XYZ file of C-alpha atoms in Angstrom:
661
model
C -67.584 -86.110 25.023
C -64.748 -83.894 26.187
C -62.988 -85.262 29.274
C -61.045 -83.206 31.772
C -58.184 -85.395 32.933
C -56.977 -84.325 36.358
C -56.773 -86.133 39.695
C -59.563 -85.406 42.198
C -58.143 -85.696 45.676
C -59.938 -87.184 48.673
C -59.469 -83.967 50.640
C -61.219 -81.816 48.082
C -64.205 -84.049 47.322
C -64.063 -86.579 50.149
C -63.542 -89.506 47.807
C -61.881 -92.426 49.532
C -59.211 -94.535 47.828
C -56.611 -93.669 45.282
C -56.723 -90.676 42.953
C -59.140 -91.204 40.068
C -59.738 -89.582 36.730
C -63.219 -88.197 36.174
C -64.844 -86.512 33.264
C -66.217 -82.997 33.794
C -69.802 -84.093 34.360
C -68.822 -86.663 37.000
C -66.742 -84.083 38.867
C -69.642 -81.634 38.868
C -72.094 -84.311 40.049
C -69.872 -85.352 42.952
C -69.205 -81.733 43.903
C -72.935 -80.934 43.785
C -73.752 -83.892 46.032
C -71.116 -82.801 48.554
C -72.447 -79.230 48.576
C -75.941 -80.610 49.095
C -74.845 -82.610 52.127
C -73.183 -79.565 53.693
C -76.335 -77.386 53.666
C -78.083 -76.837 56.955
C -81.624 -78.005 56.255
C -82.676 -78.437 59.905
C -84.465 -81.568 58.665
C -84.034 -85.318 58.708
C -82.830 -87.067 55.551
C -83.160 -90.609 54.367
C -82.068 -92.708 51.426
C -84.998 -94.157 49.583
C -83.021 -97.081 48.273
C -82.405 -95.412 44.935
C -79.051 -93.893 45.855
C -80.383 -90.303 45.928
C -80.669 -88.447 49.189
C -84.130 -87.130 49.997
C -84.976 -84.385 52.477
C -87.781 -85.020 54.943
C -89.887 -81.873 55.403
C -92.932 -83.625 56.839
C -92.056 -82.205 60.287
C -93.262 -78.757 59.189
C -97.008 -78.349 59.820
C -98.886 -75.501 58.082
C -98.481 -73.339 61.218
C -94.718 -73.221 60.581
C -94.892 -72.588 56.831
C -94.902 -69.186 55.162
C -95.390 -68.587 51.426
C -94.713 -65.091 50.119
C -93.631 -63.282 46.973
C -91.706 -60.091 46.261
C -93.443 -57.575 43.983
C -92.164 -54.203 42.817
C -91.640 -51.947 39.845
C -88.839 -52.964 37.491
C -85.289 -52.346 38.799
C -86.299 -51.710 42.425
C -84.113 -54.550 43.728
C -86.350 -57.634 44.011
C -83.730 -60.154 42.861
C -81.007 -58.572 45.023
C -83.255 -58.794 48.084
C -83.916 -62.456 47.258
C -80.126 -63.048 47.133
C -79.657 -61.574 50.612
C -82.487 -63.683 52.060
C -81.028 -66.844 50.528
C -77.650 -65.971 52.040
C -79.204 -65.233 55.433
C -80.848 -68.677 55.568
C -77.774 -70.553 54.336
C -79.292 -71.653 51.025
C -76.363 -70.064 49.178
C -72.964 -69.171 50.568
C -71.957 -65.574 51.287
C -69.273 -65.361 48.614
C -69.998 -61.821 47.478
C -70.516 -63.130 43.938
C -74.250 -63.737 44.273
C -75.980 -61.529 41.756
C -79.571 -62.354 40.812
C -79.212 -66.054 41.678
C -82.879 -66.683 40.862
C -82.551 -65.071 37.419
C -81.612 -68.332 35.735
C -82.358 -67.516 32.099
C -79.645 -66.162 29.825
C -81.958 -63.416 28.603
C -82.469 -62.266 32.215
C -78.727 -62.026 32.819
C -78.110 -60.144 29.577
C -80.950 -57.656 29.982
C -80.691 -57.317 33.772
C -84.428 -57.859 34.279
C -86.575 -60.678 35.645
C -88.918 -62.203 33.067
C -89.778 -65.492 34.792
C -91.033 -65.988 38.349
C -88.727 -68.320 40.316
C -89.323 -70.139 43.585
C -86.879 -70.953 46.398
C -87.489 -72.665 49.743
C -85.623 -71.592 52.885
C -85.335 -72.909 56.443
C -85.247 -70.285 59.199
C -85.327 -70.381 62.986
C -87.366 -67.734 64.793
C -87.932 -67.639 68.565
C -86.883 -71.265 68.943
C -89.190 -72.536 66.168
C -87.956 -73.736 62.772
C -89.943 -72.499 59.784
C -90.158 -73.533 56.122
C -90.382 -70.345 54.065
C -91.102 -70.348 50.353
C -90.078 -67.241 48.397
C -91.200 -66.397 44.858
C -89.264 -63.699 42.992
C -91.541 -62.085 40.378
C -90.954 -59.868 37.297
C -91.468 -56.130 37.561
C -92.393 -55.174 33.993
C -96.031 -54.795 33.000
C -95.587 -57.257 30.113
C -95.035 -60.080 32.621
C -97.918 -59.308 34.979
C -99.390 -62.758 34.287
C -96.342 -64.279 35.983
C -97.064 -62.116 39.030
C -100.758 -63.062 39.194
C -99.973 -66.799 39.019
C -97.303 -66.494 41.689
C -99.666 -64.689 44.069
C -102.067 -67.655 43.888
C -99.473 -69.786 45.691
C -98.868 -67.210 48.456
C -100.573 -65.880 51.573
C -98.641 -62.625 51.647
C -96.258 -60.447 49.700
C -93.441 -57.945 50.150
C -94.082 -54.669 48.324
C -90.604 -53.337 47.565
C -90.162 -49.641 46.764
C -86.965 -47.849 45.751
C -86.347 -45.093 48.323
C -84.666 -42.943 45.663
C -87.285 -43.320 42.902
C -90.428 -43.585 45.032
C -93.719 -45.137 44.002
C -93.943 -45.901 40.298
C -96.663 -47.171 37.996
C -96.064 -50.909 38.367
C -95.836 -50.464 42.161
C -99.452 -49.301 42.152
C -100.582 -52.059 39.772
C -98.893 -54.831 41.766
C -100.258 -53.562 45.074
C -103.843 -53.680 43.855
C -103.205 -57.098 42.310
C -102.117 -58.422 45.731
C -104.876 -56.489 47.489
C -107.447 -58.064 45.179
C -106.170 -61.538 46.133
C -106.652 -60.700 49.829
C -102.931 -61.073 50.632
C -101.085 -59.492 53.538
C -98.795 -56.751 52.185
C -95.507 -55.880 53.903
C -94.070 -52.584 52.568
C -90.273 -52.297 52.447
C -88.106 -49.388 51.326
C -84.967 -50.509 49.497
C -81.743 -48.629 48.687
C -82.085 -46.391 51.747
C -78.279 -45.978 51.896
C -78.076 -44.190 48.535
C -77.117 -40.494 48.673
C -80.254 -39.621 46.673
C -82.593 -41.728 48.838
C -85.547 -39.986 50.480
C -87.051 -42.688 52.728
C -89.314 -40.327 54.711
C -90.873 -38.854 51.574
C -91.305 -42.307 49.972
C -92.895 -43.682 53.158
C -95.407 -40.815 53.049
C -96.147 -41.697 49.409
C -96.931 -45.267 50.479
C -99.181 -43.986 53.260
C -100.992 -41.626 50.887
C -101.407 -44.096 48.000
C -102.079 -47.362 49.859
C -103.258 -46.234 53.326
C -100.394 -48.076 55.034
C -98.900 -46.375 58.089
C -95.490 -44.884 57.332
C -93.990 -46.064 60.649
C -94.712 -49.711 59.705
C -92.487 -49.570 56.600
C -89.161 -51.440 56.907
C -85.971 -49.707 55.734
C -83.349 -51.936 54.105
C -80.504 -51.949 51.627
C -80.480 -55.230 49.722
C -77.079 -54.531 48.218
C -75.229 -53.873 51.487
C -77.415 -56.098 53.689
C -78.603 -53.240 55.915
C -81.774 -54.230 57.800
C -82.113 -57.601 56.046
C -82.274 -59.491 59.359
C -85.661 -57.821 60.100
C -87.367 -59.039 56.920
C -88.010 -62.724 57.664
C -89.193 -62.122 61.265
C -91.690 -59.648 59.832
C -92.784 -62.228 57.246
C -93.341 -64.861 59.954
C -95.230 -62.526 62.282
C -97.409 -60.690 59.742
C -98.146 -63.204 56.967
C -100.686 -65.881 57.974
C -99.902 -69.594 57.536
C -101.563 -71.460 54.662
C -105.003 -72.976 55.123
C -105.777 -76.654 54.623
C -105.582 -79.971 56.443
C -103.250 -82.956 56.206
C -106.256 -85.198 56.855
C -108.141 -84.063 53.747
C -107.693 -85.774 50.328
C -104.719 -84.546 48.308
C -105.461 -81.424 46.255
C -102.856 -79.284 44.474
C -102.828 -76.257 42.162
C -100.477 -76.362 39.161
C -99.173 -72.800 38.733
C -95.975 -73.214 36.697
C -94.308 -75.745 34.390
C -91.100 -76.223 32.450
C -89.630 -78.919 30.221
C -86.609 -81.105 30.935
C -85.294 -83.313 28.151
C -84.528 -86.137 30.589
C -87.684 -86.326 32.741
C -90.220 -84.476 30.569
C -92.604 -81.905 32.028
C -91.856 -80.679 35.563
C -94.825 -79.175 37.406
C -94.591 -76.604 40.198
C -97.555 -77.009 42.535
C -99.018 -75.471 45.667
C -100.380 -78.211 47.952
C -103.807 -77.097 49.237
C -104.776 -80.277 51.159
C -103.339 -83.683 52.030
C -99.914 -84.928 50.940
C -98.212 -86.644 48.009
C -95.105 -88.802 47.733
C -93.198 -90.851 45.203
C -95.250 -93.749 43.832
C -98.680 -92.145 44.374
C -101.168 -92.142 41.510
C -102.498 -88.654 40.755
C -105.094 -87.429 38.256
C -105.341 -84.218 36.246
C -108.812 -82.706 36.535
C -108.341 -80.854 33.233
C -107.559 -83.896 31.069
C -108.590 -86.743 33.412
C -105.198 -88.346 32.712
C -103.617 -90.522 35.409
C -99.932 -90.297 36.325
C -97.563 -92.040 38.712
C -95.435 -89.651 40.753
C -91.754 -90.248 39.989
C -90.281 -87.563 42.278
C -91.346 -84.723 44.546
C -89.178 -81.960 45.934
C -88.585 -78.286 46.639
C -86.553 -75.594 44.872
C -83.565 -74.904 47.126
C -82.941 -73.003 44.825
C -82.152 -75.955 42.519
C -84.507 -78.978 42.501
C -83.976 -80.938 45.736
C -85.844 -84.233 46.213
C -87.943 -84.687 49.354
C -89.765 -87.667 50.849
C -93.136 -85.962 50.397
C -94.971 -82.679 49.880
C -97.697 -81.762 52.356
C -100.438 -79.215 52.831
C -99.185 -75.624 52.670
C -95.926 -76.486 50.917
C -94.848 -75.416 47.438
C -92.703 -77.782 45.394
C -92.203 -79.602 42.126
C -93.598 -82.945 40.960
C -92.369 -85.094 38.089
C -94.828 -87.722 36.921
C -93.695 -88.965 33.489
C -95.662 -86.275 31.690
C -93.940 -86.439 28.312
C -96.114 -84.263 26.091
C -96.142 -80.508 26.557
C -99.846 -80.455 25.659
C -100.716 -82.407 28.834
C -99.695 -79.602 31.218
C -102.330 -76.935 31.814
C -101.513 -74.037 34.142
C -104.307 -73.623 36.699
C -105.136 -77.346 36.667
C -106.163 -79.184 39.851
C -104.527 -82.525 40.704
C -105.891 -85.147 43.090
C -105.148 -88.764 44.033
C -106.727 -91.577 42.094
C -110.086 -92.689 43.564
C -110.110 -89.618 45.867
C -111.876 -86.935 43.784
C -112.005 -83.361 45.064
C -113.659 -80.101 44.076
C -111.740 -78.180 41.415
C -109.780 -75.079 42.424
C -110.686 -71.784 40.714
C -107.526 -71.809 38.563
C -106.470 -68.724 36.595
C -108.155 -66.389 34.174
C -106.430 -67.036 30.810
C -103.987 -64.352 29.755
C -105.434 -61.952 27.191
C -103.005 -61.333 24.347
C -102.534 -57.629 23.665
C -100.045 -57.847 20.778
C -99.871 -60.317 17.877
C -96.952 -61.051 15.597
C -96.159 -63.569 12.879
C -93.210 -65.938 13.334
C -91.753 -67.727 10.296
C -88.680 -69.948 9.863
C -85.965 -68.528 7.631
C -85.446 -72.034 6.222
C -88.704 -73.847 5.416
C -87.049 -77.190 6.261
C -86.815 -76.047 9.906
C -90.608 -75.781 10.301
C -91.115 -79.011 12.286
C -88.187 -78.369 14.617
C -89.330 -74.804 15.234
C -92.869 -76.060 15.918
C -91.532 -78.346 18.649
C -89.394 -75.534 20.084
C -92.383 -73.175 20.292
C -94.432 -75.847 22.090
C -91.704 -76.380 24.691
C -91.164 -72.662 25.233
C -94.891 -71.926 25.606
C -94.976 -74.619 28.295
C -92.645 -72.368 30.294
C -94.573 -69.233 29.280
C -98.282 -70.063 29.243
C -99.319 -66.462 28.507
C -98.339 -66.860 24.823
C -101.142 -67.871 22.443
C -100.244 -69.879 19.319
C -102.126 -70.196 16.008
C -100.714 -71.482 12.731
C -100.951 -69.271 9.664
C -99.698 -69.183 6.085
C -98.267 -66.179 4.254
C -97.934 -65.988 0.480
C -94.601 -64.217 0.884
C -93.144 -66.029 3.905
C -94.717 -69.497 3.769
C -95.957 -71.472 6.768
C -95.593 -69.992 10.230
C -97.448 -69.026 13.388
C -99.426 -66.089 14.680
C -98.331 -65.633 18.309
C -100.081 -63.480 20.888
C -98.103 -61.659 23.596
C -98.822 -59.367 26.544
C -96.631 -56.580 25.140
C -93.734 -55.748 22.852
C -91.050 -56.520 25.469
C -92.701 -59.887 26.063
C -92.530 -60.495 22.292
C -88.867 -59.513 22.081
C -87.891 -61.705 25.056
C -89.755 -64.676 23.550
C -87.896 -64.178 20.255
C -84.545 -63.997 22.042
C -85.292 -67.156 24.049
C -86.213 -69.021 20.855
C -82.936 -68.000 19.234
C -80.694 -68.642 22.248
C -82.276 -71.670 23.922
C -83.398 -73.542 20.800
C -81.005 -72.184 18.110
C -83.962 -71.038 16.027
C -83.407 -68.894 12.953
C -86.661 -66.969 12.593
C -88.290 -63.938 11.027
C -90.789 -62.083 13.222
C -93.182 -59.571 11.679
C -94.203 -56.186 13.023
C -96.547 -56.320 16.051
C -100.273 -55.774 15.582
C -103.220 -55.605 17.979
C -106.544 -57.496 17.718
C -109.360 -55.460 16.160
C -113.105 -56.082 16.043
C -115.426 -55.800 13.062
C -119.136 -55.380 13.798
C -121.408 -56.291 10.882
C -124.894 -54.992 10.203
C -126.406 -58.423 10.837
C -125.249 -58.204 14.478
C -122.237 -60.531 14.246
C -118.783 -59.533 15.473
C -115.437 -60.967 14.373
C -111.886 -60.520 15.665
C -109.163 -59.444 13.267
C -105.745 -60.742 14.352
C -103.976 -60.428 10.993
C -104.290 -57.781 8.259
C -105.233 -60.579 5.823
C -108.514 -61.063 7.750
C -109.549 -57.412 7.351
C -112.586 -57.017 5.023
C -112.137 -55.598 1.547
C -113.372 -52.194 0.404
C -116.650 -53.574 -0.974
C -117.461 -55.506 2.194
C -116.657 -52.471 4.347
C -119.130 -50.340 2.386
C -121.942 -52.881 2.137
C -121.841 -55.050 5.281
C -119.765 -53.451 8.062
C -121.491 -51.299 10.653
C -118.349 -50.153 12.499
C -114.764 -51.072 13.310
C -113.384 -51.144 16.859
C -109.886 -51.135 18.299
C -108.623 -52.071 21.787
C -107.928 -49.388 24.363
C -105.958 -49.527 27.606
C -106.434 -47.780 30.924
C -102.996 -46.302 31.491
C -101.320 -44.945 34.626
C -98.377 -42.552 34.340
C -96.333 -41.357 37.332
C -93.711 -38.632 36.942
C -92.319 -35.471 38.604
C -94.535 -32.394 38.550
C -92.340 -30.378 36.165
C -93.058 -32.830 33.313
C -96.850 -32.550 33.531
C -97.156 -30.481 30.327
C -95.034 -32.738 28.092
C -96.768 -35.848 29.478
C -100.260 -34.528 28.768
C -99.127 -33.520 25.272
C -97.698 -37.013 24.720
C -101.018 -38.616 25.613
C -103.103 -36.336 23.398
C -100.809 -36.748 20.364
C -101.283 -40.520 20.675
C -105.093 -40.122 20.534
C -105.335 -40.447 24.305
C -108.169 -39.272 26.539
C -107.076 -37.761 29.871
C -109.348 -38.953 32.694
C -107.765 -37.366 35.774
C -104.483 -36.455 37.394
C -103.653 -36.321 41.109
C -100.640 -35.449 43.238
C -99.382 -38.412 45.275
C -97.065 -36.052 47.171
C -95.787 -32.512 46.850
C -93.671 -33.271 43.752
C -95.045 -36.352 41.944
C -98.115 -36.601 39.718
C -100.204 -39.644 38.761
C -102.147 -39.331 35.495
C -104.833 -41.777 34.402
C -105.875 -41.860 30.756
C -107.251 -44.084 27.996
C -104.978 -44.814 25.051
C -105.325 -46.910 21.879
C -103.313 -50.108 22.259
C -101.993 -49.706 18.704
C -100.197 -46.507 19.733
C -98.708 -48.155 22.832
C -96.926 -50.934 20.904
C -94.906 -48.539 18.761
C -92.699 -45.916 20.390
C -94.855 -44.572 23.219
C -92.675 -45.855 26.058
C -89.470 -44.488 24.480
C -91.065 -41.061 24.051
C -92.306 -41.134 27.646
C -88.803 -41.775 28.957
C -87.371 -39.105 26.669
C -89.852 -36.381 27.637
C -89.569 -37.138 31.358
C -85.752 -37.502 31.223
C -86.066 -41.063 32.489
C -88.162 -40.219 35.584
C -91.547 -41.259 34.193
C -93.069 -44.724 34.639
C -95.941 -46.349 32.827
C -98.404 -49.161 33.459
C -101.605 -50.222 31.742
C -104.438 -52.728 31.847
C -107.140 -53.788 29.408
C -109.658 -51.011 28.798
C -112.062 -52.694 26.374
C -112.929 -51.750 22.777
C -114.065 -48.435 21.317
C -115.303 -47.469 17.850
C -112.502 -46.255 15.598
C -112.011 -45.318 11.929
C -109.765 -48.196 10.813
C -108.375 -48.937 7.361
C -106.044 -51.526 5.901
C -102.821 -50.242 4.365
C -101.294 -52.479 1.700
C -97.853 -52.444 0.123
C -97.746 -53.017 -3.654
C -94.677 -53.945 -5.677
C -95.392 -53.354 -9.364
C -99.069 -53.682 -8.528
C -98.731 -56.975 -6.612
C -99.656 -56.823 -2.892
C -97.172 -58.116 -0.291
C -99.354 -59.569 2.468
C -96.553 -59.764 5.052
C -96.162 -55.956 4.988
C -99.868 -55.081 5.197
C -101.107 -53.352 8.347
C -104.360 -52.178 9.940
C -104.289 -48.684 11.429
C -106.284 -45.570 12.172
C -107.037 -43.471 9.106
C -105.128 -40.473 10.511
C -101.866 -42.465 10.498
C -102.068 -43.831 6.953
C -100.273 -41.054 5.050
C -97.246 -40.724 7.335
C -96.871 -44.480 7.821
C -97.289 -45.148 4.098
C -94.617 -42.652 3.091
C -92.200 -44.004 5.682
C -92.758 -47.622 4.588
C -92.249 -46.780 0.911
C -89.032 -44.925 1.721
C -87.653 -47.836 3.744
C -88.459 -50.370 1.049
C -86.717 -48.244 -1.568
C -83.544 -48.434 0.537
C -83.519 -52.238 0.858
C -84.895 -53.538 -2.471
C -82.141 -54.333 -4.936
C -82.289 -52.807 -8.430
C -83.510 -55.033 -11.279
C -83.366 -54.801 -15.073
C -86.741 -53.031 -14.950
C -88.329 -50.315 -12.803
C -89.883 -51.397 -9.496
C -92.821 -49.289 -8.409
C -93.375 -49.274 -4.635
C -96.821 -48.101 -3.598
C -98.720 -47.965 -0.336
C -102.487 -47.862 -0.644
C -105.568 -47.728 1.569
C -109.212 -48.136 0.495
C -108.077 -48.526 -3.096
C -106.241 -45.176 -3.127
C -102.472 -44.815 -3.388
C -101.081 -42.689 -0.565
C -97.341 -42.877 -1.333
C -95.060 -44.021 -4.146
C -91.358 -44.606 -4.657
C -89.525 -46.063 -7.665
C -86.417 -48.233 -7.698
C -84.802 -47.337 -11.009
C -83.820 -50.059 -13.437
C -80.314 -51.155 -14.269
C -79.581 -50.011 -17.839
C -76.945 -50.877 -20.349
C -75.466 -47.945 -22.282
C -76.722 -48.990 -25.716
C -75.518 -45.760 -27.354
C -71.878 -46.321 -26.420
C -71.039 -47.708 -29.873
C -72.466 -44.630 -31.664
C -69.564 -42.309 -32.383
C -71.453 -39.866 -34.473
C -74.147 -39.602 -37.068
C -77.714 -38.453 -36.799
C -79.539 -38.365 -33.442
C -82.182 -40.709 -34.856
C -79.670 -43.586 -34.612
C -79.421 -43.110 -30.823
C -83.168 -42.677 -30.394
C -83.790 -45.875 -32.334
C -81.538 -47.835 -29.956
C -83.057 -46.216 -26.848
C -86.639 -46.921 -28.005
C -85.727 -50.528 -28.714
C -84.309 -50.836 -25.182
C -87.451 -49.231 -23.730
C -89.712 -51.773 -25.460
C -87.585 -54.586 -24.093
C -87.845 -53.185 -20.581
C -91.653 -53.034 -20.895
C -91.819 -56.707 -21.894
C -89.457 -57.618 -19.034
C -91.551 -55.698 -16.494
C -94.696 -57.408 -17.778
C -93.390 -60.929 -17.253
C -90.803 -60.328 -14.508
C -91.616 -60.651 -10.829
C -90.107 -58.864 -7.869
C -88.869 -61.172 -5.139
C -88.539 -59.401 -1.831
C -85.579 -61.038 -0.043
C -85.663 -62.065 3.621
C -83.038 -59.407 4.338
C -85.488 -56.748 3.169
C -88.146 -57.985 5.638
C -85.598 -58.067 8.438
C -84.380 -54.548 7.690
C -87.877 -53.066 7.431
C -89.071 -54.770 10.618
C -85.932 -53.788 12.519
C -86.291 -50.166 11.519
C -89.959 -50.305 12.395
C -89.119 -51.309 15.947
C -86.559 -48.568 16.515
């Protein structure tokens, strides 16, 4: 361990006695404890005999507790607003360096987006009463809507944040109806009202027109400068109802988030619906019927802060020696031993919209990667995991995601947080095959797609998933947007004007066309002003075929794909061209073919490496040269017959990378 040798003075860290030498971890621990003691909790604290200070929040009845979340379209300022609220309540200091404090993941900092909902508890005094307020900052991208839905289950109200310069966008509409469906109180707030391009009056009218919320009830703030921030929490206290439940009822809690810590195991974030829980209590999981002893309870402030107990209406974490990641089930109900309760509704499982294969570059890393995927899916329960085997890539997993951004973020987290070296295949969507005997099967990998004979004899129809999409953009881009939808096999349902200059279009689109380049084309054709959101739209009959890639007549299963018949020719030619660029030349010709339904749709040839066998012929009859060339040709035929083409990992990486551009 590296040690930082420098004296820590009593004035700086309040350490009595002579100067001492501490290693870096000890210095940080002491500094953290001092910062903790300086925070204004407005609560009593005690020492539970274990040397760790615990905060007593039992003095806050449900009437003085508020649980709310912040929902918005991506990049409308949710995390910045959360920073200002944390500063206002003294949870973090006003240093001017607070930027997305609740975005704790490295991938969030690098990309500048929120991908994981984070909770933070605040203490605030309003009209002489002290309140415990729990804030949940949620993602804004459609691919992480499951995070939003789980967060709303722990709240009684929400702040709907809208950028005053950009106005209502697609995810704004989706999130509003998600909160409305949960029966939550919605507080609309306009952010960035101090920008030169802001149009708060027009945006407020959009909110009134789209959501039937009076324009004069909308708060105007600037999260970056702090303008109007002091009106937010009073509005939360006055408009959002307190949580229901009773301290006298048996303990009942909803598990809505989990993460893994290598020192204490699984940490569970719970919303307490009834009763209370403290260290030493015995609790039971209703999902697995497993009993646990509570090791610690606490709140996120915004880091884990131990408390003496958690009571009805409060949101906090519980550690209970849960060592295996398979024991935690999001949506589970917990209760005290010998005090059974009725199960809470829980959550509807996330429905994977995109599937992709994940394989280790080095086969020896399979077990370690398996453990890493289990730990990461504990923190992201919307990912589905199934093991699969590829003839070209070996053992791996077929993972299901909510979208392509979700898939890319998961890959980046695996590489950065767990040092995984992986290959991820091109995304596919789940198809359905309906047979003539009435049975229906799901196709998650191209390898499961029926052969040509089975398709002709036994299959009644093939179906692909569709989405109900919402597009919002300025009026002048209506033509290009409608053309974009129709060229991607979309069906326009209706379009309406949400104000004098913005249009909202609703249409049905094949999910397979969404996961490619649809979003990039939308931004390009609308010059960045368009926004897009979608939800599951069921399955429709479609003319699907399986396109295979053949190298010298041998199929490469990792490059096979299922697609609509109209896309086969263009996709096949493009795939053959890319493979020709990345496959190294051999001592024999390599024929690259793409085929569908037994018919070749495109072909490229990687020419052989040839020795100049006629170099030693300085003259003489031409038959001498032809004899040498024919002898070389026969040798090449024998070599091609017995030789095999090995497609290197670099070729897969290059093809997949180009496919995602």
